[in-house]
Amino acid sequence: MNLNNQILKKLFPSILLNIADESIHLTFDDGPHPVATPLILRELKELDIRATFFLLGQNVQKYPDLVHQIYTDGHQIGNHSFTHTNLIFKKKGFLRDEILKTEEILETIVGTYSHFFRPPYGYFDWTTLKVLCEEELTCVLWDVDSKDYRLNSVSDISHHVIPNTTNGSILLFHDNDLTSQKVETYLPILLNTLLKIGFIFKTLPI
Ligand SMILES: [Zn+2]
């Protein structure tokens, strides 16, 4: 975790999620994706692991059945904006649109709003935090980046994940075009390794 995140968490304890518990938290960004998401859901079901999916409104609109499956499988759903635009230096109206359009469409599909928001690329500014505060959404970043979007070998991804994971960690993975052809190779190995170490997977505390 970088120093900036630590300072921000001190300044905004109620809108930036800070976890200190005895479990780890698996998160997937950018879905739902027609290839990657079903593969991930199958693996999570097999290992009886619940995760948090930060969904893009534009993909939610395209694949409502996958959103429904994520929800009925017992996973948690978070908001990852509508179009995956960098939110820094954007006006409040733009930010509200990106966030609330996604909330509304999620509500029509699963009947509930999300509690969590993850800004695209992890980039946000004071205005983003203000809007999230007004909408009672908690900003969720991560401390373990799998770099699954750019690394290909299981050992390279593993090298980023395994040594850096501790209790309370939030792990970042993706279900998108960049991971859809390889997620089946690295995810089962990584999850089984983490389980063998003794980590307990839980969704984010509300
Ligand atoms: Zn993303």
PDB file of C-alpha atoms and ligand atoms in Angstrom:
ATOM      1  CA  MET A   1       0.000   0.000   0.000  1.00  0.00           C
ATOM      2  CA  ASN A   2       1.446   3.385  -0.872  1.00  0.00           C
ATOM      3  CA  LEU A   3       1.735   6.314   1.493  1.00  0.00           C
ATOM      4  CA  ASN A   4      -0.958   8.278  -0.321  1.00  0.00           C
ATOM      5  CA  ASN A   5      -3.548   5.612   0.366  1.00  0.00           C
ATOM      6  CA  GLN A   6      -2.592   5.500   4.027  1.00  0.00           C
ATOM      7  CA  ILE A   7      -2.998   9.271   4.393  1.00  0.00           C
ATOM      8  CA  LEU A   8      -6.313   9.251   2.529  1.00  0.00           C
ATOM      9  CA  LYS A   9      -7.635   6.452   4.717  1.00  0.00           C
ATOM     10  CA  LYS A  10      -6.821   8.518   7.813  1.00  0.00           C
ATOM     11  CA  LEU A  11      -8.578  11.543   6.314  1.00  0.00           C
ATOM     12  CA  PHE A  12     -11.625   9.676   5.019  1.00  0.00           C
ATOM     13  CA  PRO A  13     -12.129   6.624   7.208  1.00  0.00           C
ATOM     14  CA  SER A  14     -15.809   6.359   6.348  1.00  0.00           C
ATOM     15  CA  ILE A  15     -15.520   6.547   2.567  1.00  0.00           C
ATOM     16  CA  LEU A  16     -12.262   4.700   1.948  1.00  0.00           C
ATOM     17  CA  LEU A  17     -12.454   1.100   2.997  1.00  0.00           C
ATOM     18  CA  ASN A  18      -9.775   0.017   5.438  1.00  0.00           C
ATOM     19  CA  ILE A  19      -9.868  -3.615   6.450  1.00  0.00           C
ATOM     20  CA  ALA A  20      -8.082  -5.207   9.367  1.00  0.00           C
ATOM     21  CA  ASP A  21      -9.539  -8.661   9.747  1.00  0.00           C
ATOM     22  CA  GLU A  22      -8.554 -12.297   9.586  1.00  0.00           C
ATOM     23  CA  SER A  23      -9.606 -12.898   6.004  1.00  0.00           C
ATOM     24  CA  ILE A  24      -8.657 -11.870   2.468  1.00  0.00           C
ATOM     25  CA  HIS A  25     -10.887 -10.289  -0.139  1.00  0.00           C
ATOM     26  CA  LEU A  26     -10.890 -11.286  -3.767  1.00  0.00           C
ATOM     27  CA  THR A  27     -12.055  -8.648  -6.267  1.00  0.00           C
ATOM     28  CA  PHE A  28     -12.601  -8.736 -10.032  1.00  0.00           C
ATOM     29  CA  ASP A  29     -12.818  -5.531 -12.097  1.00  0.00           C
ATOM     30  CA  ASP A  30     -14.319  -4.566 -15.483  1.00  0.00           C
ATOM     31  CA  GLY A  31     -16.929  -7.306 -15.973  1.00  0.00           C
ATOM     32  CA  PRO A  32     -19.208  -8.828 -16.623  1.00  0.00           C
ATOM     33  CA  HIS A  33     -17.333 -10.402 -19.537  1.00  0.00           C
ATOM     34  CA  PRO A  34     -18.956 -13.122 -21.684  1.00  0.00           C
ATOM     35  CA  VAL A  35     -15.893 -15.425 -21.565  1.00  0.00           C
ATOM     36  CA  ALA A  36     -13.956 -14.557 -18.407  1.00  0.00           C
ATOM     37  CA  THR A  37     -16.825 -14.145 -15.948  1.00  0.00           C
ATOM     38  CA  PRO A  38     -18.399 -17.620 -16.425  1.00  0.00           C
ATOM     39  CA  LEU A  39     -14.938 -19.246 -16.090  1.00  0.00           C
ATOM     40  CA  ILE A  40     -14.286 -17.343 -12.873  1.00  0.00           C
ATOM     41  CA  LEU A  41     -17.743 -18.121 -11.482  1.00  0.00           C
ATOM     42  CA  ARG A  42     -17.229 -21.831 -12.160  1.00  0.00           C
ATOM     43  CA  GLU A  43     -13.876 -21.847 -10.363  1.00  0.00           C
ATOM     44  CA  LEU A  44     -15.194 -19.883  -7.378  1.00  0.00           C
ATOM     45  CA  LYS A  45     -18.142 -22.265  -7.054  1.00  0.00           C
ATOM     46  CA  GLU A  46     -15.851 -25.277  -7.132  1.00  0.00           C
ATOM     47  CA  LEU A  47     -13.686 -23.869  -4.342  1.00  0.00           C
ATOM     48  CA  ASP A  48     -16.652 -22.406  -2.418  1.00  0.00           C
ATOM     49  CA  ILE A  49     -15.154 -18.908  -2.469  1.00  0.00           C
ATOM     50  CA  ARG A  50     -17.184 -15.685  -2.505  1.00  0.00           C
ATOM     51  CA  ALA A  51     -15.716 -12.609  -4.201  1.00  0.00           C
ATOM     52  CA  THR A  52     -16.614  -9.026  -5.051  1.00  0.00           C
ATOM     53  CA  PHE A  53     -17.179  -8.056  -8.696  1.00  0.00           C
ATOM     54  CA  PHE A  54     -16.739  -4.376  -9.570  1.00  0.00           C
ATOM     55  CA  LEU A  55     -18.905  -4.091 -12.655  1.00  0.00           C
ATOM     56  CA  LEU A  56     -18.960  -1.535 -15.458  1.00  0.00           C
ATOM     57  CA  GLY A  57     -22.412  -0.133 -16.228  1.00  0.00           C
ATOM     58  CA  GLN A  58     -21.890  -0.505 -19.971  1.00  0.00           C
ATOM     59  CA  ASN A  59     -21.149  -4.232 -19.527  1.00  0.00           C
ATOM     60  CA  VAL A  60     -23.984  -4.689 -17.055  1.00  0.00           C
ATOM     61  CA  GLN A  61     -26.288  -3.361 -19.765  1.00  0.00           C
ATOM     62  CA  LYS A  62     -24.890  -5.876 -22.310  1.00  0.00           C
ATOM     63  CA  TYR A  63     -24.814  -8.953 -20.078  1.00  0.00           C
ATOM     64  CA  PRO A  64     -27.607  -8.745 -17.484  1.00  0.00           C
ATOM     65  CA  ASP A  65     -27.821 -12.547 -17.192  1.00  0.00           C
ATOM     66  CA  LEU A  66     -24.209 -12.701 -16.016  1.00  0.00           C
ATOM     67  CA  VAL A  67     -24.903 -10.008 -13.421  1.00  0.00           C
ATOM     68  CA  HIS A  68     -27.799 -12.080 -12.198  1.00  0.00           C
ATOM     69  CA  GLN A  69     -25.613 -15.176 -11.994  1.00  0.00           C
ATOM     70  CA  ILE A  70     -22.897 -13.335 -10.037  1.00  0.00           C
ATOM     71  CA  TYR A  71     -25.564 -12.232  -7.581  1.00  0.00           C
ATOM     72  CA  THR A  72     -27.376 -15.563  -7.229  1.00  0.00           C
ATOM     73  CA  ASP A  73     -24.035 -17.373  -6.732  1.00  0.00           C
ATOM     74  CA  GLY A  74     -23.686 -15.284  -3.568  1.00  0.00           C
ATOM     75  CA  HIS A  75     -20.994 -12.873  -4.690  1.00  0.00           C
ATOM     76  CA  GLN A  76     -20.939  -9.197  -3.882  1.00  0.00           C
ATOM     77  CA  ILE A  77     -21.452  -6.551  -6.561  1.00  0.00           C
ATOM     78  CA  GLY A  78     -19.657  -3.212  -6.612  1.00  0.00           C
ATOM     79  CA  ASN A  79     -19.794  -0.252  -8.991  1.00  0.00           C
ATOM     80  CA  HIS A  80     -16.783   0.428 -11.280  1.00  0.00           C
ATOM     81  CA  SER A  81     -18.333   3.418 -13.158  1.00  0.00           C
ATOM     82  CA  PHE A  82     -20.276   3.257 -16.420  1.00  0.00           C
ATOM     83  CA  THR A  83     -17.630   3.769 -19.117  1.00  0.00           C
ATOM     84  CA  HIS A  84     -14.280   3.177 -17.323  1.00  0.00           C
ATOM     85  CA  THR A  85     -13.157   6.789 -17.758  1.00  0.00           C
ATOM     86  CA  ASN A  86     -10.388   8.310 -15.644  1.00  0.00           C
ATOM     87  CA  LEU A  87     -12.383  10.321 -13.066  1.00  0.00           C
ATOM     88  CA  ILE A  88      -9.697  12.829 -12.127  1.00  0.00           C
ATOM     89  CA  PHE A  89     -10.575  16.516 -12.787  1.00  0.00           C
ATOM     90  CA  LYS A  90     -14.126  15.675 -13.849  1.00  0.00           C
ATOM     91  CA  LYS A  91     -17.117  17.814 -12.902  1.00  0.00           C
ATOM     92  CA  LYS A  92     -19.607  16.642 -10.302  1.00  0.00           C
ATOM     93  CA  GLY A  93     -22.362  16.154 -12.891  1.00  0.00           C
ATOM     94  CA  PHE A  94     -20.170  13.845 -14.953  1.00  0.00           C
ATOM     95  CA  LEU A  95     -19.152  11.834 -11.898  1.00  0.00           C
ATOM     96  CA  ARG A  96     -22.747  11.491 -10.687  1.00  0.00           C
ATOM     97  CA  ASP A  97     -23.750  10.296 -14.136  1.00  0.00           C
ATOM     98  CA  GLU A  98     -20.991   7.653 -14.282  1.00  0.00           C
ATOM     99  CA  ILE A  99     -21.774   6.399 -10.794  1.00  0.00           C
ATOM    100  CA  LEU A 100     -25.564   6.669 -10.636  1.00  0.00           C
ATOM    101  CA  LYS A 101     -26.306   5.276 -14.116  1.00  0.00           C
ATOM    102  CA  THR A 102     -24.488   2.112 -13.065  1.00  0.00           C
ATOM    103  CA  GLU A 103     -26.270   2.012  -9.690  1.00  0.00           C
ATOM    104  CA  GLU A 104     -29.666   2.346 -11.358  1.00  0.00           C
ATOM    105  CA  ILE A 105     -29.130  -0.398 -13.895  1.00  0.00           C
ATOM    106  CA  LEU A 106     -27.747  -2.726 -11.203  1.00  0.00           C
ATOM    107  CA  GLU A 107     -30.840  -2.040  -9.126  1.00  0.00           C
ATOM    108  CA  THR A 108     -33.144  -3.032 -11.981  1.00  0.00           C
ATOM    109  CA  ILE A 109     -31.290  -6.348 -12.419  1.00  0.00           C
ATOM    110  CA  VAL A 110     -30.548  -7.512  -8.881  1.00  0.00           C
ATOM    111  CA  GLY A 111     -32.944  -5.301  -6.921  1.00  0.00           C
ATOM    112  CA  THR A 112     -30.311  -3.663  -4.779  1.00  0.00           C
ATOM    113  CA  TYR A 113     -27.787  -0.843  -4.923  1.00  0.00           C
ATOM    114  CA  SER A 114     -24.096  -1.492  -4.305  1.00  0.00           C
ATOM    115  CA  HIS A 115     -22.274  -0.240  -1.236  1.00  0.00           C
ATOM    116  CA  PHE A 116     -18.900  -0.041  -2.880  1.00  0.00           C
ATOM    117  CA  PHE A 117     -17.260   1.916  -5.672  1.00  0.00           C
ATOM    118  CA  ARG A 118     -13.877   1.305  -7.247  1.00  0.00           C
ATOM    119  CA  PRO A 119     -12.643   4.158  -9.456  1.00  0.00           C
ATOM    120  CA  PRO A 120     -11.252   3.081 -12.856  1.00  0.00           C
ATOM    121  CA  TYR A 121      -7.440   2.676 -12.662  1.00  0.00           C
ATOM    122  CA  GLY A 122      -7.734   3.511  -8.938  1.00  0.00           C
ATOM    123  CA  TYR A 123      -7.670   7.226  -9.858  1.00  0.00           C
ATOM    124  CA  PHE A 124      -9.837   9.686  -7.962  1.00  0.00           C
ATOM    125  CA  ASP A 125      -9.713  13.220  -6.565  1.00  0.00           C
ATOM    126  CA  TRP A 126     -11.487  15.288  -3.899  1.00  0.00           C
ATOM    127  CA  THR A 127     -14.575  15.754  -6.087  1.00  0.00           C
ATOM    128  CA  THR A 128     -14.851  11.998  -6.629  1.00  0.00           C
ATOM    129  CA  LEU A 129     -14.689  11.412  -2.865  1.00  0.00           C
ATOM    130  CA  LYS A 130     -17.276  14.136  -2.252  1.00  0.00           C
ATOM    131  CA  VAL A 131     -19.739  12.576  -4.701  1.00  0.00           C
ATOM    132  CA  LEU A 132     -19.155   9.102  -3.226  1.00  0.00           C
ATOM    133  CA  CYS A 133     -19.776  10.508   0.250  1.00  0.00           C
ATOM    134  CA  GLU A 134     -23.035  12.136  -0.883  1.00  0.00           C
ATOM    135  CA  GLU A 135     -24.173   8.871  -2.466  1.00  0.00           C
ATOM    136  CA  GLU A 136     -23.096   6.849   0.599  1.00  0.00           C
ATOM    137  CA  LEU A 137     -20.717   4.685  -1.394  1.00  0.00           C
ATOM    138  CA  THR A 138     -17.413   3.484   0.039  1.00  0.00           C
ATOM    139  CA  CYS A 139     -14.317   3.768  -2.154  1.00  0.00           C
ATOM    140  CA  VAL A 140     -12.479   0.456  -2.397  1.00  0.00           C
ATOM    141  CA  LEU A 141      -8.901   0.269  -3.654  1.00  0.00           C
ATOM    142  CA  TRP A 142      -6.552  -2.721  -3.240  1.00  0.00           C
ATOM    143  CA  ASP A 143      -3.199  -3.586  -1.750  1.00  0.00           C
ATOM    144  CA  VAL A 144      -2.360  -6.648  -3.897  1.00  0.00           C
ATOM    145  CA  ASP A 145      -2.318  -6.092  -7.657  1.00  0.00           C
ATOM    146  CA  SER A 146      -2.090  -9.410  -9.518  1.00  0.00           C
ATOM    147  CA  LYS A 147      -1.164  -7.562 -12.739  1.00  0.00           C
ATOM    148  CA  ASP A 148      -3.171 -10.257 -14.516  1.00  0.00           C
ATOM    149  CA  TYR A 149      -3.985  -7.760 -17.287  1.00  0.00           C
ATOM    150  CA  ARG A 150      -0.356  -7.659 -18.460  1.00  0.00           C
ATOM    151  CA  LEU A 151       1.432 -10.740 -17.118  1.00  0.00           C
ATOM    152  CA  ASN A 152       0.988 -14.101 -18.804  1.00  0.00           C
ATOM    153  CA  SER A 153       2.767 -16.790 -16.839  1.00  0.00           C
ATOM    154  CA  VAL A 154       1.296 -18.290 -13.704  1.00  0.00           C
ATOM    155  CA  SER A 155       4.603 -17.884 -11.880  1.00  0.00           C
ATOM    156  CA  ASP A 156       4.848 -14.161 -12.702  1.00  0.00           C
ATOM    157  CA  ILE A 157       1.302 -13.486 -11.502  1.00  0.00           C
ATOM    158  CA  SER A 158       1.874 -15.684  -8.480  1.00  0.00           C
ATOM    159  CA  HIS A 159       5.032 -13.735  -7.662  1.00  0.00           C
ATOM    160  CA  HIS A 160       2.945 -10.558  -7.345  1.00  0.00           C
ATOM    161  CA  VAL A 161       0.156 -12.156  -5.348  1.00  0.00           C
ATOM    162  CA  ILE A 162       1.433 -14.788  -2.919  1.00  0.00           C
ATOM    163  CA  PRO A 163       4.251 -12.935  -1.078  1.00  0.00           C
ATOM    164  CA  ASN A 164       2.210  -9.727  -0.820  1.00  0.00           C
ATOM    165  CA  THR A 165      -1.010 -11.204   0.578  1.00  0.00           C
ATOM    166  CA  THR A 166      -1.695 -10.904   4.302  1.00  0.00           C
ATOM    167  CA  ASN A 167      -4.852 -11.013   6.392  1.00  0.00           C
ATOM    168  CA  GLY A 168      -7.041  -8.041   5.477  1.00  0.00           C
ATOM    169  CA  SER A 169      -5.634  -7.855   1.940  1.00  0.00           C
ATOM    170  CA  ILE A 170      -7.793  -6.811  -0.993  1.00  0.00           C
ATOM    171  CA  LEU A 171      -6.642  -8.661  -4.132  1.00  0.00           C
ATOM    172  CA  LEU A 172      -7.171  -7.134  -7.576  1.00  0.00           C
ATOM    173  CA  PHE A 173      -7.993  -9.332 -10.581  1.00  0.00           C
ATOM    174  CA  HIS A 174      -9.850  -8.649 -13.835  1.00  0.00           C
ATOM    175  CA  ASP A 175     -12.569 -10.238 -15.929  1.00  0.00           C
ATOM    176  CA  ASN A 176     -12.053  -8.464 -19.233  1.00  0.00           C
ATOM    177  CA  ASP A 177     -10.637  -8.941 -22.761  1.00  0.00           C
ATOM    178  CA  LEU A 178      -7.061  -8.906 -21.431  1.00  0.00           C
ATOM    179  CA  THR A 179      -7.594 -11.856 -19.091  1.00  0.00           C
ATOM    180  CA  SER A 180     -10.345 -13.913 -20.749  1.00  0.00           C
ATOM    181  CA  GLN A 181      -7.950 -16.244 -22.599  1.00  0.00           C
ATOM    182  CA  LYS A 182      -5.672 -16.960 -19.637  1.00  0.00           C
ATOM    183  CA  VAL A 183      -7.711 -16.676 -16.437  1.00  0.00           C
ATOM    184  CA  GLU A 184      -8.412 -20.412 -16.518  1.00  0.00           C
ATOM    185  CA  THR A 185      -4.704 -21.160 -16.234  1.00  0.00           C
ATOM    186  CA  TYR A 186      -3.644 -18.883 -13.356  1.00  0.00           C
ATOM    187  CA  LEU A 187      -6.734 -18.472 -11.186  1.00  0.00           C
ATOM    188  CA  PRO A 188      -7.193 -22.101  -9.994  1.00  0.00           C
ATOM    189  CA  ILE A 189      -3.496 -22.405  -9.100  1.00  0.00           C
ATOM    190  CA  LEU A 190      -3.413 -19.111  -7.230  1.00  0.00           C
ATOM    191  CA  LEU A 191      -6.622 -19.720  -5.297  1.00  0.00           C
ATOM    192  CA  ASN A 192      -5.559 -23.231  -4.314  1.00  0.00           C
ATOM    193  CA  THR A 193      -2.183 -21.929  -3.154  1.00  0.00           C
ATOM    194  CA  LEU A 194      -3.820 -19.231  -1.020  1.00  0.00           C
ATOM    195  CA  LEU A 195      -6.224 -21.800   0.457  1.00  0.00           C
ATOM    196  CA  LYS A 196      -3.328 -24.146   1.234  1.00  0.00           C
ATOM    197  CA  ILE A 197      -1.499 -21.354   3.068  1.00  0.00           C
ATOM    198  CA  GLY A 198      -4.619 -21.109   5.223  1.00  0.00           C
ATOM    199  CA  PHE A 199      -6.199 -17.848   4.063  1.00  0.00           C
ATOM    200  CA  ILE A 200      -9.945 -17.458   4.452  1.00  0.00           C
ATOM    201  CA  PHE A 201     -11.791 -15.673   1.635  1.00  0.00           C
ATOM    202  CA  LYS A 202     -14.617 -13.298   2.458  1.00  0.00           C
ATOM    203  CA  THR A 203     -16.540 -10.570   0.667  1.00  0.00           C
ATOM    204  CA  LEU A 204     -15.990  -6.973   1.773  1.00  0.00           C
ATOM    205  CA  PRO A 205     -17.475  -6.031   5.146  1.00  0.00           C
ATOM    206  CA  ILE A 206     -20.480  -3.695   4.787  1.00  0.00           C
TER     207      ILE A 206
HETATM  208 ZN    ZN B   1     -11.060  -1.306 -14.348  1.00  0.00          ZN
END
